[in-house]
Structures are given as structure tokens and as C-alpha cells.
CSV table of C-alpha atoms (C1' of nucleotides) in Angstrom, one decimal:
chain,number,residue,atom,x,y,z
W,17,UNK,CA,1.1,37.0,16.2
W,18,UNK,CA,0.8,33.3,15.2
W,19,UNK,CA,4.2,31.2,14.5
W,20,UNK,CA,2.0,29.4,11.9
W,21,UNK,CA,0.5,32.5,10.1
W,22,UNK,CA,1.7,30.5,7.0
W,23,UNK,CA,-0.5,27.5,6.9
W,24,UNK,CA,-3.1,29.4,8.3
W,25,UNK,CA,-4.0,31.4,5.4
W,26,UNK,CA,-4.5,28.7,3.1
W,27,UNK,CA,-7.3,26.6,5.4
W,28,UNK,CA,-9.1,29.8,5.6
W,29,UNK,CA,-8.3,30.3,2.1
W,30,UNK,CA,-9.2,27.0,1.6
W,31,UNK,CA,-13.2,27.0,3.7
W,32,UNK,CA,-10.8,24.4,6.4
W,33,UNK,CA,-11.7,25.4,9.9
W,34,UNK,CA,-8.5,26.9,11.7
W,35,UNK,CA,-9.2,24.3,14.9
W,36,UNK,CA,-6.5,22.9,17.2
W,37,UNK,CA,-6.4,19.8,16.0
W,38,UNK,CA,-5.5,20.8,11.7
W,39,UNK,CA,-2.5,23.6,13.3
W,40,UNK,CA,-1.1,20.9,15.9
W,41,UNK,CA,-0.7,17.9,13.5
W,42,UNK,CA,0.3,20.8,10.5
W,43,UNK,CA,3.0,22.0,13.1
W,44,UNK,CA,4.4,18.1,13.3
W,45,UNK,CA,4.8,17.6,10.1
W,46,UNK,CA,6.5,20.9,9.4
W,47,UNK,CA,9.2,21.0,12.2
W,48,UNK,CA,9.7,16.9,10.9
W,49,UNK,CA,12.5,16.2,9.0
W,50,UNK,CA,10.5,13.1,7.6
W,51,UNK,CA,7.5,12.0,5.4
W,52,UNK,CA,5.7,10.3,9.0
W,53,UNK,CA,3.1,8.0,9.8
W,54,UNK,CA,-0.2,8.8,11.0
W,55,UNK,CA,0.4,7.0,14.2
W,56,UNK,CA,3.6,8.8,14.3
W,57,UNK,CA,2.0,11.7,14.3
W,58,UNK,CA,-0.6,10.7,16.7
W,59,UNK,CA,1.8,9.4,19.3
W,60,UNK,CA,4.4,12.4,19.0
W,61,UNK,CA,1.1,15.0,20.0
W,62,UNK,CA,0.6,12.3,22.5
W,63,UNK,CA,3.6,13.1,24.2
W,64,UNK,CA,3.3,17.2,23.8
W,65,UNK,CA,-0.4,16.1,25.8
W,66,UNK,CA,-2.6,17.0,23.2
W,67,UNK,CA,-5.1,14.5,22.8
W,68,UNK,CA,-6.7,13.5,19.6
W,69,UNK,CA,-8.3,10.6,18.2
W,70,UNK,CA,-7.0,8.3,15.1
W,71,UNK,CA,-9.8,9.0,13.2
W,72,UNK,CA,-9.2,13.0,13.0
W,73,UNK,CA,-5.4,13.1,12.2
W,74,UNK,CA,-6.6,10.5,9.1
W,75,UNK,CA,-9.3,12.6,8.7
W,76,UNK,CA,-7.2,16.1,9.5
W,77,UNK,CA,-4.5,15.1,6.8
W,78,UNK,CA,-6.9,13.7,3.9
W,79,UNK,CA,-8.3,17.5,4.5
W,80,UNK,CA,-4.9,19.4,4.2
W,81,UNK,CA,-3.4,16.7,1.4
W,82,UNK,CA,-7.1,17.8,-0.9
W,83,UNK,CA,-5.4,21.5,-0.4
W,84,UNK,CA,-2.1,20.6,-1.2
W,85,UNK,CA,-0.5,21.5,2.1
W,86,UNK,CA,1.2,18.0,2.7
W,87,UNK,CA,1.9,14.9,0.4
W,88,UNK,CA,0.9,11.5,0.6
W,89,UNK,CA,3.5,8.8,0.2
W,90,UNK,CA,4.1,5.1,0.0
W,91,UNK,CA,7.3,4.3,0.2
W,92,UNK,CA,8.8,0.3,-0.1
W,93,UNK,CA,8.1,-2.5,2.4
W,94,UNK,CA,5.7,-0.3,4.3
W,95,UNK,CA,2.6,-0.8,4.2
W,96,UNK,CA,1.6,2.5,5.9
W,97,UNK,CA,1.3,5.6,4.0
W,98,UNK,CA,3.7,8.7,4.6
W,99,UNK,CA,2.9,12.4,5.0
W,100,UNK,CA,5.0,15.2,4.3
W,101,UNK,CA,4.9,18.8,4.2
W,102,UNK,CA,5.0,21.2,1.2
W,103,UNK,CA,8.4,23.0,2.3
W,104,UNK,CA,9.0,23.3,-1.6
W,105,UNK,CA,7.0,22.2,-5.2
W,106,UNK,CA,7.8,19.5,-6.9
W,107,UNK,CA,9.7,16.0,-5.4
W,108,UNK,CA,11.7,13.3,-5.1
W,109,UNK,CA,12.5,10.7,-2.2
W,110,UNK,CA,15.8,8.6,-1.8
W,111,UNK,CA,15.2,5.7,1.0
W,112,UNK,CA,17.1,3.7,2.7
W,113,UNK,CA,16.1,0.5,3.1
W,114,UNK,CA,18.4,-0.2,5.8
W,115,UNK,CA,17.3,2.1,8.2
W,116,UNK,CA,13.9,3.6,6.5
W,117,UNK,CA,16.0,6.8,6.5
W,118,UNK,CA,14.1,8.6,3.5
W,119,UNK,CA,15.9,12.5,1.4
W,120,UNK,CA,13.7,14.5,-0.4
W,121,UNK,CA,14.9,15.3,-3.0
W,122,UNK,CA,14.2,18.7,-4.6
W,123,UNK,CA,15.7,18.5,-8.1
W,124,UNK,CA,14.3,16.3,-10.6
W,125,UNK,CA,16.0,15.0,-13.5
W,126,UNK,CA,12.9,14.3,-15.7
W,127,UNK,CA,11.8,17.3,-17.5
W,128,UNK,CA,12.0,17.0,-21.2
W,129,UNK,CA,11.5,13.1,-20.5
W,130,UNK,CA,7.8,13.8,-19.6
W,131,UNK,CA,7.4,15.5,-23.2
W,132,UNK,CA,9.3,12.6,-25.6
W,133,UNK,CA,6.4,9.9,-23.5
W,134,UNK,CA,3.9,12.8,-24.4
W,135,UNK,CA,3.9,12.5,-28.5
W,136,UNK,CA,4.9,8.7,-28.3
W,137,UNK,CA,2.6,7.2,-26.0
W,138,UNK,CA,-0.3,9.8,-26.2
W,139,UNK,CA,-1.1,9.9,-22.4
W,140,UNK,CA,-1.1,14.1,-21.4
W,141,UNK,CA,1.3,13.0,-18.7
W,142,UNK,CA,0.0,15.2,-15.4
W,143,UNK,CA,2.9,14.6,-13.1
W,144,UNK,CA,4.9,11.6,-12.1
W,145,UNK,CA,6.9,9.9,-8.8
W,146,UNK,CA,10.3,8.9,-8.5
W,147,UNK,CA,11.2,7.0,-5.5
W,148,UNK,CA,15.2,6.1,-5.2
W,149,UNK,CA,16.2,3.1,-2.6
W,150,UNK,CA,20.3,2.1,-1.7
W,151,UNK,CA,21.8,2.0,1.6
W,152,UNK,CA,22.9,5.1,3.7
W,153,UNK,CA,26.4,6.2,4.0
W,154,UNK,CA,25.3,4.6,7.8
W,155,UNK,CA,23.7,1.5,6.7
W,156,UNK,CA,26.6,0.6,3.6
W,157,UNK,CA,29.2,-2.2,5.4
W,158,UNK,CA,26.7,-3.6,7.7
W,159,UNK,CA,23.8,-4.0,5.8
W,160,UNK,CA,21.6,-5.8,8.9
W,161,UNK,CA,19.0,-2.9,10.0
W,162,UNK,CA,15.6,-2.5,10.7
W,163,UNK,CA,14.3,0.3,10.7
M,18,UNK,CA,6.5,-30.7,-24.0
M,19,UNK,CA,5.1,-27.9,-21.4
M,20,UNK,CA,4.6,-24.3,-22.9
M,21,UNK,CA,5.9,-23.1,-19.0
M,22,UNK,CA,8.9,-24.1,-19.6
M,23,UNK,CA,10.6,-20.7,-19.7
M,24,UNK,CA,9.8,-20.4,-15.5
M,25,UNK,CA,9.2,-24.4,-14.7
M,26,UNK,CA,13.5,-24.3,-14.8
M,27,UNK,CA,13.8,-21.4,-12.3
M,28,UNK,CA,11.2,-22.4,-10.3
M,29,UNK,CA,13.2,-25.1,-10.1
M,30,UNK,CA,16.2,-23.4,-9.8
M,31,UNK,CA,15.2,-21.7,-6.7
M,32,UNK,CA,14.0,-25.1,-5.1
M,33,UNK,CA,10.4,-24.2,-5.4
M,34,UNK,CA,7.8,-26.7,-5.8
M,35,UNK,CA,6.2,-26.8,-9.6
M,36,UNK,CA,2.7,-27.0,-8.3
M,37,UNK,CA,0.0,-26.7,-11.0
M,38,UNK,CA,-1.1,-23.6,-8.9
M,39,UNK,CA,1.7,-21.7,-9.2
M,40,UNK,CA,2.0,-22.8,-12.6
M,41,UNK,CA,-1.4,-21.8,-12.7
M,42,UNK,CA,-0.8,-18.5,-11.9
M,43,UNK,CA,2.6,-17.9,-13.3
M,44,UNK,CA,0.6,-18.8,-16.7
M,45,UNK,CA,-2.7,-16.3,-16.1
M,46,UNK,CA,0.5,-12.9,-14.9
M,47,UNK,CA,2.6,-14.3,-18.7
M,48,UNK,CA,-0.6,-13.7,-20.7
M,49,UNK,CA,-1.8,-10.5,-19.0
M,50,UNK,CA,-0.7,-7.8,-20.6
M,51,UNK,CA,-1.7,-5.5,-17.3
M,52,UNK,CA,-0.1,-5.7,-13.7
M,53,UNK,CA,-3.0,-7.8,-11.6
M,54,UNK,CA,-4.1,-7.1,-8.1
M,55,UNK,CA,-4.3,-11.1,-6.3
M,56,UNK,CA,-8.1,-10.8,-6.6
M,57,UNK,CA,-8.1,-10.3,-9.9
M,58,UNK,CA,-5.8,-13.0,-10.4
M,59,UNK,CA,-7.9,-15.4,-8.2
M,60,UNK,CA,-11.3,-14.7,-10.5
M,61,UNK,CA,-9.0,-15.4,-13.5
M,62,UNK,CA,-8.2,-18.4,-12.1
M,63,UNK,CA,-11.7,-19.2,-10.7
M,64,UNK,CA,-13.3,-18.8,-14.8
M,65,UNK,CA,-10.4,-21.2,-15.5
M,66,UNK,CA,-12.4,-23.4,-13.0
M,67,UNK,CA,-9.0,-23.5,-11.6
M,68,UNK,CA,-10.0,-23.8,-7.8
M,69,UNK,CA,-7.2,-21.7,-5.4
M,70,UNK,CA,-7.3,-20.2,-2.0
M,71,UNK,CA,-6.8,-16.6,-1.5
M,72,UNK,CA,-4.2,-17.6,1.0
M,73,UNK,CA,-2.3,-20.1,-2.1
M,74,UNK,CA,-2.7,-17.1,-4.1
M,75,UNK,CA,-1.1,-14.2,-1.8
M,76,UNK,CA,1.8,-17.3,-1.0
M,77,UNK,CA,3.4,-18.0,-4.8
M,78,UNK,CA,2.6,-14.3,-5.4
M,79,UNK,CA,5.4,-13.8,-2.3
M,80,UNK,CA,7.4,-17.1,-3.2
M,81,UNK,CA,7.3,-15.5,-7.1
M,82,UNK,CA,8.7,-12.0,-6.0
M,83,UNK,CA,11.4,-13.4,-3.4
M,84,UNK,CA,12.7,-15.5,-6.9
M,85,UNK,CA,12.3,-12.3,-9.4
M,86,UNK,CA,10.0,-13.8,-11.3
M,87,UNK,CA,7.4,-11.6,-10.8
M,88,UNK,CA,7.2,-7.4,-9.3
M,89,UNK,CA,4.6,-6.3,-7.2
M,90,UNK,CA,4.3,-2.7,-7.9
M,91,UNK,CA,1.3,0.0,-5.8
M,92,UNK,CA,-0.1,2.7,-7.5
M,93,UNK,CA,-2.3,6.2,-6.3
M,94,UNK,CA,-4.9,5.5,-4.9
M,95,UNK,CA,-5.0,2.0,-4.9
M,96,UNK,CA,-4.4,0.4,-1.7
M,97,UNK,CA,-3.9,-3.0,-3.4
M,98,UNK,CA,-0.6,-4.4,-4.6
M,99,UNK,CA,-0.3,-4.9,-8.2
M,100,UNK,CA,2.1,-8.4,-9.7
M,101,UNK,CA,3.7,-8.3,-12.8
M,102,UNK,CA,5.7,-11.0,-14.2
M,103,UNK,CA,8.9,-9.8,-15.4
M,104,UNK,CA,8.9,-9.6,-19.3
M,105,UNK,CA,11.3,-7.1,-19.4
M,106,UNK,CA,14.0,-5.9,-17.0
M,107,UNK,CA,13.6,-2.5,-15.4
M,108,UNK,CA,10.9,-1.2,-15.9
M,109,UNK,CA,8.6,2.2,-15.5
M,110,UNK,CA,4.9,2.5,-15.6
M,111,UNK,CA,2.5,4.9,-17.1
M,112,UNK,CA,-0.8,5.1,-15.5
M,113,UNK,CA,-4.0,6.6,-16.7
M,114,UNK,CA,-5.4,7.9,-13.9
M,115,UNK,CA,-8.6,8.5,-15.4
M,116,UNK,CA,-9.2,4.0,-16.6
M,117,UNK,CA,-6.3,2.7,-14.7
M,118,UNK,CA,-4.8,1.6,-17.6
M,119,UNK,CA,-1.3,1.3,-16.9
M,120,UNK,CA,1.7,1.0,-19.9
M,121,UNK,CA,4.9,-0.6,-18.9
M,122,UNK,CA,8.3,1.5,-20.3
M,123,UNK,CA,11.2,-0.3,-21.2
M,124,UNK,CA,13.9,3.0,-21.4
M,125,UNK,CA,15.0,4.6,-18.9
M,126,UNK,CA,15.9,8.4,-18.9
M,127,UNK,CA,17.6,8.0,-15.3
M,128,UNK,CA,21.6,6.2,-16.1
M,129,UNK,CA,23.9,9.1,-15.3
M,130,UNK,CA,21.5,10.2,-12.7
M,131,UNK,CA,21.8,7.9,-10.0
M,132,UNK,CA,25.8,7.7,-10.5
M,133,UNK,CA,25.1,12.4,-9.7
M,134,UNK,CA,23.1,11.6,-6.5
M,135,UNK,CA,25.2,8.4,-4.9
M,136,UNK,CA,28.2,11.3,-5.4
M,137,UNK,CA,26.0,14.4,-4.1
M,138,UNK,CA,24.5,12.3,-1.0
M,139,UNK,CA,26.8,9.0,0.0
M,140,UNK,CA,24.1,6.9,-0.6
M,141,UNK,CA,24.6,3.8,-2.4
M,142,UNK,CA,21.9,3.2,-5.0
M,143,UNK,CA,20.2,0.1,-5.9
M,144,UNK,CA,18.1,1.1,-7.9
M,145,UNK,CA,14.6,3.1,-8.0
M,146,UNK,CA,10.8,3.2,-8.7
M,147,UNK,CA,8.9,6.0,-11.4
M,148,UNK,CA,5.4,6.6,-11.8
M,149,UNK,CA,4.0,9.0,-14.7
M,150,UNK,CA,0.6,9.8,-14.7
M,151,UNK,CA,-1.8,11.1,-16.5
M,152,UNK,CA,-5.3,10.3,-19.1
M,153,UNK,CA,-4.4,8.1,-22.0
M,154,UNK,CA,-5.9,9.0,-25.3
M,155,UNK,CA,-9.5,7.5,-24.4
M,156,UNK,CA,-9.7,9.3,-20.8
M,157,UNK,CA,-8.5,12.4,-22.1
M,158,UNK,CA,-11.4,14.9,-22.4
M,159,UNK,CA,-14.3,12.7,-20.8
M,160,UNK,CA,-11.9,12.7,-18.0
M,161,UNK,CA,-14.9,10.9,-15.7
M,162,UNK,CA,-13.7,7.6,-16.0
M,163,UNK,CA,-13.5,5.1,-12.5
M,164,UNK,CA,-11.8,2.0,-13.3
G,6,DT,C1',-24.6,36.1,21.3
G,7,DC,C1',-26.6,33.0,18.0
G,8,DA,C1',-26.7,29.2,14.2
G,9,DT,C1',-25.0,26.2,11.2
G,10,DA,C1',-22.2,23.3,9.1
G,11,DA,C1',-17.7,21.3,9.6
G,12,DA,C1',-14.6,19.4,12.8
G,13,DT,C1',-14.5,15.3,16.4
G,14,DG,C1',-14.7,10.9,19.4
G,15,DC,C1',-15.7,6.2,19.8
G,16,DA,C1',-17.2,2.1,18.4
G,17,DA,C1',-17.9,-0.3,14.8
G,18,DA,C1',-16.7,-1.7,10.1
G,19,DT,C1',-13.7,-2.1,6.3
G,20,DG,C1',-11.5,-4.5,3.1
G,21,DA,C1',-6.6,-6.5,2.0
G,22,DT,C1',-3.0,-8.7,3.6
G,23,DT,C1',-0.7,-12.5,6.9
G,24,DT,C1',-1.1,-16.6,10.0
G,25,DG,C1',-1.7,-21.6,12.1
G,26,DC,C1',-2.3,-25.4,12.3
G,27,DA,C1',-3.7,-30.1,10.2
G,28,DA,C1',-4.6,-31.9,5.4
G,29,DT,C1',-2.2,-32.9,1.4
G,30,DT,C1',1.0,-33.0,-2.5
G,31,DG,C1',5.5,-33.0,-4.9
G,32,DC,C1',9.6,-34.7,-5.4
G,33,DA,C1',14.1,-37.1,-4.2
G,34,DA,C1',15.5,-41.3,-3.0
G,35,DT,C1',14.5,-46.1,-2.5
S,26,DA,C1',6.5,-47.9,-8.6
S,27,DT,C1',6.5,-46.8,-3.6
S,28,DT,C1',7.5,-44.9,0.6
S,29,DG,C1',9.2,-40.4,3.4
S,30,DC,C1',9.5,-36.4,4.8
S,31,DA,C1',8.7,-31.6,3.5
S,32,DA,C1',7.2,-27.9,1.1
S,33,DT,C1',2.2,-26.5,0.1
S,34,DT,C1',-2.5,-25.1,0.3
S,35,DG,C1',-7.2,-25.1,2.2
S,36,DC,C1',-9.3,-22.9,6.2
S,37,DA,C1',-11.0,-19.8,9.8
S,38,DA,C1',-9.2,-16.6,12.5
S,39,DA,C1',-6.3,-12.9,13.4
S,40,DT,C1',-3.7,-8.4,12.0
S,41,DC,C1',-3.2,-3.7,10.7
S,42,DA,C1',-4.2,0.8,8.0
S,43,DT,C1',-7.8,2.5,7.5
S,44,DT,C1',-12.7,4.3,6.7
S,45,DT,C1',-17.7,5.5,8.3
S,46,DG,C1',-21.8,6.2,10.5
S,47,DC,C1',-23.5,8.4,14.3
S,48,DA,C1',-23.9,12.0,18.5
S,49,DT,C1',-21.5,15.6,20.5
S,50,DT,C1',-18.9,19.9,20.3
S,51,DT,C1',-16.8,23.4,18.3
S,52,DA,C1',-15.8,26.8,14.6
S,53,DT,C1',-16.8,30.9,11.8
S,54,DG,C1',-19.6,34.7,10.2
S,55,DA,C1',-23.6,36.9,10.9
DNA sequence: TCATAAATGCAAATGATTTGCAATTGCAAT
DNA sequence: ATTGCAATTGCAAATCATTTGCATTTATGA
């Protein structure tokens, strides 16, 4: 009868306890259409009258990342880490340098490129991260936005 | 008669004074085959008996990045920023998750992809960053290296 | 219900990077 | 070469995100 049935089982399978804080954090991330910083998550929870400590937020995010329920990313000109629920598998990011809006891109143009590089470099390539930067439609023209 | 003639003029053109510290930092970066953290640069200078303050290192790196003489990057699992002299224009990175060695890749497979994305997303794309991760030849097999 | 390991809160520590301010230095004009 | 001034630097202290030690609480399986 839970709305978090989806990840509830993944938590259990990974040996992580299914605490109210963990579920709350996951709920926040699932509902967000943008990767969020730890503090944003903390503040969102606070608004929902959920009392939680920043340490717990960080520790929870770390656990969730380890079991691959969420992804941690860092974008240019933001020294904080951002966290995103893994709705889809492989993904990339298109970041607006004006308003910092982040669009998640699901298709990946690098399929064969990794193979090429492997033979060129003797690396065993495990994966990659791709960030594209630009101005979203709202931020074109007036290019003086902050966040 | 200077060996740093290359960037000496770029400094001047940008209105930055050509101080011994700036030249020393640039020398270190030019000679390095790896992007370096601020502290590595500081320690390298110290070995050369060049006495400099970390604040100066950071401020210098920031200035040099602004005039596009160097590039600042961040790789996975390293919370420090790394800095690299801009020998070539556009570049990407292949990072060994074992020994943290970084190989700079000069060719870019994303030429037409940006165009595609622009029409799909209404973004005006300015650029991108691509990091590939894997094990270098030395780190394959024994995958328990640290740094 | 109980036992126990995992999760949490709290406060303090960390560690990279930044900043205010006074002293120094590069450089252009004299 | 000398001078004047803004840019640069050193120093110490501040920041700010993130981490950690430890005592307390809680989820879960027996």
C-alpha cells in the first residue's frame, strides 16, 4: 500500500534499512525535476515539517548513491554536489549557464567512440560523463541571470 | 631572450602584470603532463626554492583561467580542482580510476551532436565537457591502486 | 518482545578555497 | 633612473560544503 514501493524493495535488497528519513529523501528526489543539492533537500524536508540533520542527509545520499538509486553530479560554477534520482539508466546533462537549469539527456552519442578510444589508448573504459553548457531559451538574449 | 615568451605577451595583452610568481606557475603547468591541483603546484614551486603563498597560487590560477591560458577541471572522486595549461584548444579527458592518471584527448566526437541538441532543446549551446573513466593498462588486473 | 547492528543527531573537525587588509612590487609616465 | 599608483602578494582569519566521533535511538529478524 506504499507509494514508494519501487525503491522500498531495492533498499531491502541492499541491506539498507527502510527508515522514514531515507524514504523522505527519496520522495523529494523522485518528485524533483532537477538534480538537487544536499541543502535544498534538507530545506524541502523542513518545509514538509520533517526534522532531519544535515549529517543524515549527507550520509543517506551517500548510501543511496552506493546502491545506485541516485546519481551524484557536479556542474560548472557550483561547488556543491547535486543529486538526482535514477529514473533512467545512462544519462547526460545540458546545463544553462544563466539560470543553472539542468536538462537530463537520455540518448548518448558516444556508443562507438569508447571502443575506438579503448584500442587507441589501452584503457579499459568503464563509462563517461558528458556535460553540455549553454543558454536555455529563457536565458538567451538577456544573459545576466544568476540562479 | 625569455623561454616564456609565449605567454608573456598574452599576460601583457590581458593587462596582467608579468610577475615572477605568475611565470613560475605557468612554467610548472607547461612542463606538467598532467593537470595539477593547487597544492601540487605549490609544492613543486617550493622544491624549486620558490617561496609562494597558497592564496597567491589560487588567485593566480583564477586570473590565468580568466584569460584562458589555463583550464580548470574536476574529476570524479577528487574534491580538489585541477589546472592544466591550454596547449591545445578543445579537449577531453580520459581518467584512470585506479591511479588517477589523466590523458588528454584532442579529438572530439561531438561535432554534429551539439547541433542536433540545439534544435531539439532550444538551447544555445556554448560548449561541453566530456570525461571518460576506466583503467589504464597498468591498473587493469590489479585494481586496487589508490593514487 | 528482545537483541543487535544500523541509523541518527549533535557538535566538532576537515580541507579546499576565499577574503580583508597592510605591505610590496611591476610598470608606465616623468 | 626615479616616482607614483594600481596591481599583486603574504598572512591570518573566514567560509562553506562535507565528514566524522560518539552517544542515543530505531528498524528488523529471531
